[in-house]
mmCIF file of C-alpha atoms in Angstrom:
data_model
loop_
_atom_site.group_PDB
_atom_site.id
_atom_site.type_symbol
_atom_site.label_atom_id
_atom_site.label_comp_id
_atom_site.label_asym_id
_atom_site.label_seq_id
_atom_site.Cartn_x
_atom_site.Cartn_y
_atom_site.Cartn_z
ATOM 1 C CA CYS A 319 45.748 -59.820 11.633
ATOM 2 C CA ARG A 320 45.111 -63.064 9.965
ATOM 3 C CA LYS A 321 48.173 -64.577 8.302
ATOM 4 C CA GLY A 322 48.318 -63.883 4.600
ATOM 5 C CA VAL A 323 46.416 -60.640 4.927
ATOM 6 C CA GLU A 324 48.474 -57.815 3.832
ATOM 7 C CA ILE A 325 47.732 -54.419 5.616
ATOM 8 C CA ARG A 326 49.432 -51.341 4.199
ATOM 9 C CA PRO A 327 50.781 -48.744 6.599
ATOM 10 C CA SER A 328 48.542 -45.641 7.282
ATOM 11 C CA LEU A 329 51.529 -43.650 8.517
ATOM 12 C CA PHE A 330 55.195 -44.025 7.595
ATOM 13 C CA GLY A 331 58.105 -43.457 9.873
ATOM 14 C CA GLY A 332 59.496 -45.270 12.792
ATOM 15 C CA GLY A 333 57.879 -48.558 12.230
ATOM 16 C CA GLN A 334 55.815 -48.993 15.416
ATOM 17 C CA GLU A 335 52.854 -51.275 15.512
ATOM 18 C CA GLY A 336 54.773 -53.820 13.404
ATOM 19 C CA GLY A 337 55.276 -51.249 10.795
ATOM 20 C CA VAL A 338 51.591 -50.630 10.135
ATOM 21 C CA ARG A 339 51.306 -47.385 11.985
ATOM 22 C CA SER A 340 54.325 -45.238 12.839
ATOM 23 C CA GLY A 341 54.351 -42.592 15.542
ATOM 24 C CA THR A 342 53.955 -42.282 19.176
ATOM 25 C CA GLU A 343 50.757 -43.337 20.651
ATOM 26 C CA ASN A 344 48.525 -40.582 21.964
ATOM 27 C CA VAL A 345 48.605 -41.552 25.576
ATOM 28 C CA PRO A 346 46.393 -38.736 26.819
ATOM 29 C CA ALA A 347 43.794 -39.589 24.237
ATOM 30 C CA ILE A 348 44.022 -43.253 25.288
ATOM 31 C CA VAL A 349 43.577 -42.516 29.019
ATOM 32 C CA GLY A 350 40.747 -40.263 28.231
ATOM 33 C CA PHE A 351 38.983 -42.933 26.063
ATOM 34 C CA ALA A 352 39.482 -45.411 28.977
ATOM 35 C CA ARG A 353 37.882 -43.144 31.555
ATOM 36 C CA ALA A 354 34.963 -42.448 29.174
ATOM 37 C CA ALA A 355 34.447 -46.177 28.732
ATOM 38 C CA GLU A 356 34.351 -46.455 32.568
ATOM 39 C CA LEU A 357 31.858 -43.591 32.952
ATOM 40 C CA ILE A 358 29.513 -44.940 30.324
ATOM 41 C CA ALA A 359 29.564 -48.229 32.040
ATOM 42 C CA ASP A 360 28.348 -46.711 35.299
ATOM 43 C CA PRO A 361 24.711 -46.996 35.851
ATOM 44 C CA LYS A 362 24.567 -43.621 37.345
ATOM 45 C CA VAL A 363 25.729 -42.068 34.022
ATOM 46 C CA SER A 364 22.818 -43.770 32.159
ATOM 47 C CA ILE A 365 20.336 -42.415 34.642
ATOM 48 C CA GLN A 366 21.679 -38.969 34.185
ATOM 49 C CA THR A 367 20.827 -39.113 30.486
ATOM 50 C CA ILE A 368 17.057 -39.618 31.182
ATOM 51 C CA PRO A 369 16.238 -35.835 31.601
ATOM 52 C CA MET A 370 18.351 -35.158 28.587
ATOM 53 C CA ARG A 371 16.537 -37.673 26.457
ATOM 54 C CA HIS A 372 13.199 -36.200 27.571
ATOM 55 C CA MET A 373 14.367 -32.707 26.571
ATOM 56 C CA ARG A 374 15.675 -33.983 23.288
ATOM 57 C CA ASP A 375 12.417 -35.843 22.585
ATOM 58 C CA ARG A 376 10.509 -32.597 23.451
ATOM 59 C CA ILE A 377 12.491 -30.926 20.707
ATOM 60 C CA LEU A 378 12.074 -33.733 18.216
ATOM 61 C CA LYS A 379 8.337 -33.614 18.680
ATOM 62 C CA GLU A 380 7.754 -29.915 18.781
ATOM 63 C CA VAL A 381 9.782 -28.583 15.894
ATOM 64 C CA PRO A 382 7.849 -30.276 13.209
ATOM 65 C CA CYS A 383 4.488 -29.264 14.929
ATOM 66 C CA ARG A 384 5.512 -25.719 15.380
ATOM 67 C CA ILE A 385 7.375 -25.142 12.112
ATOM 68 C CA PRO A 386 5.603 -26.162 8.838
ATOM 69 C CA GLY A 387 8.220 -27.562 6.485
ATOM 70 C CA ALA A 388 10.386 -28.968 9.342
ATOM 71 C CA HIS A 389 11.488 -32.598 9.096
ATOM 72 C CA VAL A 390 13.307 -34.694 11.596
ATOM 73 C CA THR A 391 16.485 -36.138 10.125
ATOM 74 C CA GLY A 392 17.171 -39.937 11.194
ATOM 75 C CA SER A 393 15.287 -42.201 13.410
ATOM 76 C CA MET A 394 13.154 -40.896 16.356
ATOM 77 C CA SER A 395 14.386 -43.505 18.769
ATOM 78 C CA HIS A 396 17.799 -44.761 17.532
ATOM 79 C CA ARG A 397 19.814 -41.654 18.240
ATOM 80 C CA LEU A 398 22.212 -40.257 20.925
ATOM 81 C CA PRO A 399 20.306 -38.936 24.022
ATOM 82 C CA ASN A 400 21.661 -35.371 23.449
ATOM 83 C CA SER A 401 21.129 -35.057 19.624
ATOM 84 C CA ALA A 402 18.373 -33.820 17.350
ATOM 85 C CA SER A 403 18.645 -33.194 13.671
ATOM 86 C CA PHE A 404 16.247 -31.349 11.247
ATOM 87 C CA TRP A 405 15.956 -30.016 7.616
ATOM 88 C CA PHE A 406 13.878 -27.051 6.912
ATOM 89 C CA GLU A 407 12.240 -26.437 3.711
ATOM 90 C CA GLY A 408 13.255 -23.056 2.245
ATOM 91 C CA VAL A 409 15.862 -22.265 4.914
ATOM 92 C CA ASN A 410 19.686 -22.436 4.501
ATOM 93 C CA GLY A 411 21.117 -24.379 7.557
ATOM 94 C CA LYS A 412 24.222 -22.354 7.889
ATOM 95 C CA THR A 413 22.200 -19.058 7.760
ATOM 96 C CA LEU A 414 19.812 -20.429 10.289
ATOM 97 C CA ALA A 415 22.768 -21.511 12.626
ATOM 98 C CA ILE A 416 24.456 -18.026 12.417
ATOM 99 C CA ALA A 417 21.084 -16.296 13.214
ATOM 100 C CA LEU A 418 20.454 -18.541 16.173
ATOM 101 C CA ASP A 419 24.043 -17.990 17.311
ATOM 102 C CA LEU A 420 23.480 -14.255 17.358
ATOM 103 C CA ARG A 421 20.430 -15.141 19.659
ATOM 104 C CA GLY A 422 22.654 -17.126 21.985
ATOM 105 C CA PHE A 423 22.157 -20.808 20.842
ATOM 106 C CA CYS A 424 25.009 -22.890 19.821
ATOM 107 C CA VAL A 425 23.880 -25.163 16.969
ATOM 108 C CA SER A 426 25.417 -26.571 13.826
ATOM 109 C CA ALA A 427 24.409 -26.873 10.289
ATOM 110 C CA GLY A 428 24.608 -30.212 8.380
ATOM 111 C CA SER A 429 26.518 -32.959 10.093
ATOM 112 C CA ALA A 430 29.560 -32.856 12.292
ATOM 113 C CA CYS A 431 31.968 -34.251 9.506
ATOM 114 C CA SER A 432 30.766 -31.490 7.048
ATOM 115 C CA GLU A 433 30.395 -28.401 9.223
ATOM 116 C CA ARG A 434 33.176 -26.477 7.348
ATOM 117 C CA SER A 435 32.161 -27.417 3.945
ATOM 118 C CA SER A 436 29.540 -25.633 1.614
ATOM 119 C CA ASN A 437 28.763 -28.924 0.035
ATOM 120 C CA PRO A 438 25.763 -30.874 1.264
ATOM 121 C CA SER A 439 26.745 -33.380 3.882
ATOM 122 C CA HIS A 440 27.681 -36.785 2.534
ATOM 123 C CA VAL A 441 26.147 -38.312 5.772
ATOM 124 C CA LEU A 442 22.925 -36.730 5.223
ATOM 125 C CA LEU A 443 22.849 -37.606 1.598
ATOM 126 C CA ALA A 444 23.477 -41.320 2.635
ATOM 127 C CA LEU A 445 20.507 -40.905 4.757
ATOM 128 C CA GLY A 446 18.540 -40.192 1.575
ATOM 129 C CA LEU A 447 18.082 -36.567 1.781
ATOM 130 C CA LYS A 448 18.276 -34.546 -1.420
ATOM 131 C CA PRO A 449 21.261 -31.968 -1.772
ATOM 132 C CA GLU A 450 18.773 -28.949 -1.255
ATOM 133 C CA GLU A 451 17.453 -30.828 1.905
ATOM 134 C CA ALA A 452 20.804 -31.444 3.435
ATOM 135 C CA LEU A 453 21.781 -27.907 2.911
ATOM 136 C CA GLY A 454 18.675 -26.911 4.979
ATOM 137 C CA SER A 455 19.989 -29.043 7.887
ATOM 138 C CA LEU A 456 20.239 -27.997 11.652
ATOM 139 C CA ARG A 457 21.913 -30.252 14.272
ATOM 140 C CA VAL A 458 20.954 -29.504 18.065
ATOM 141 C CA SER A 459 23.077 -30.945 20.913
ATOM 142 C CA LEU A 460 22.046 -30.833 24.551
ATOM 143 C CA GLY A 461 24.513 -31.002 27.475
ATOM 144 C CA ARG A 462 24.195 -32.095 31.092
ATOM 145 C CA GLN A 463 23.642 -28.530 32.085
ATOM 146 C CA THR A 464 20.831 -27.873 29.591
ATOM 147 C CA ARG A 465 17.588 -26.981 31.334
ATOM 148 C CA LYS A 466 14.000 -27.258 30.362
ATOM 149 C CA LEU A 467 13.422 -23.441 30.435
ATOM 150 C CA GLU A 468 16.282 -23.101 27.771
ATOM 151 C CA ILE A 469 14.553 -25.729 25.552
ATOM 152 C CA GLU A 470 11.266 -23.539 25.548
ATOM 153 C CA LYS A 471 13.378 -20.512 24.657
ATOM 154 C CA PHE A 472 15.095 -22.349 21.923
ATOM 155 C CA LEU A 473 11.882 -23.774 20.366
ATOM 156 C CA SER A 474 10.383 -20.106 20.319
ATOM 157 C CA GLU A 475 13.458 -18.628 18.924
ATOM 158 C CA LEU A 476 13.854 -21.395 16.200
ATOM 159 C CA GLN A 477 10.366 -20.938 15.135
ATOM 160 C CA ARG A 478 10.660 -17.033 14.928
ATOM 161 C CA THR A 479 13.951 -17.312 13.205
ATOM 162 C CA VAL A 480 12.822 -19.828 10.532
ATOM 163 C CA GLU A 481 9.711 -17.684 9.917
ATOM 164 C CA GLN A 482 11.951 -14.603 9.361
ATOM 165 C CA LEU A 483 14.411 -16.268 7.024
ATOM 166 C CA ARG A 484 11.666 -17.524 4.961
ATOM 167 C CA LYS A 485 10.179 -14.040 4.679
ATOM 168 C CA LYS A 486 13.533 -12.726 3.543
ATOM 169 C CA ARG A 487 13.681 -15.291 0.763
ATOM 170 C CA VAL A 488 10.359 -14.255 -0.858
#
């Protein structure tokens, strides 16, 4: 910290870290973070994300084509290799996530930091979505074990589920 800059403590107690942050360091988390940094620097890991990126891109392209009123959230290219996010006109994201869960797909509504809130995600609002659009949001994450066949099943079920939910609203 530069001389003359005052930093207020975030946690009070034992005075560790020069009195700025008290408490015992989370050694397992530090070790885990270091291992994650090693893995991400490994070129083999980067190569392993290529199939995941292709599946993610298929989802990003197919959902708006198959489902009228489906919109990609965020950039098509500047995103994690395993994540896709959408908002659906006339559909509640939490209801959609529950319906897909009942069909065997683990997805989330909104953004990760607002999953448990009934309010629109502040992250999605900051991206420029209106509150009703943010509440119609769905987040899809892929894993290394995700297969192309699962993507096809997901796309079909998502389309069918959105159609069913929209019919129920009318």
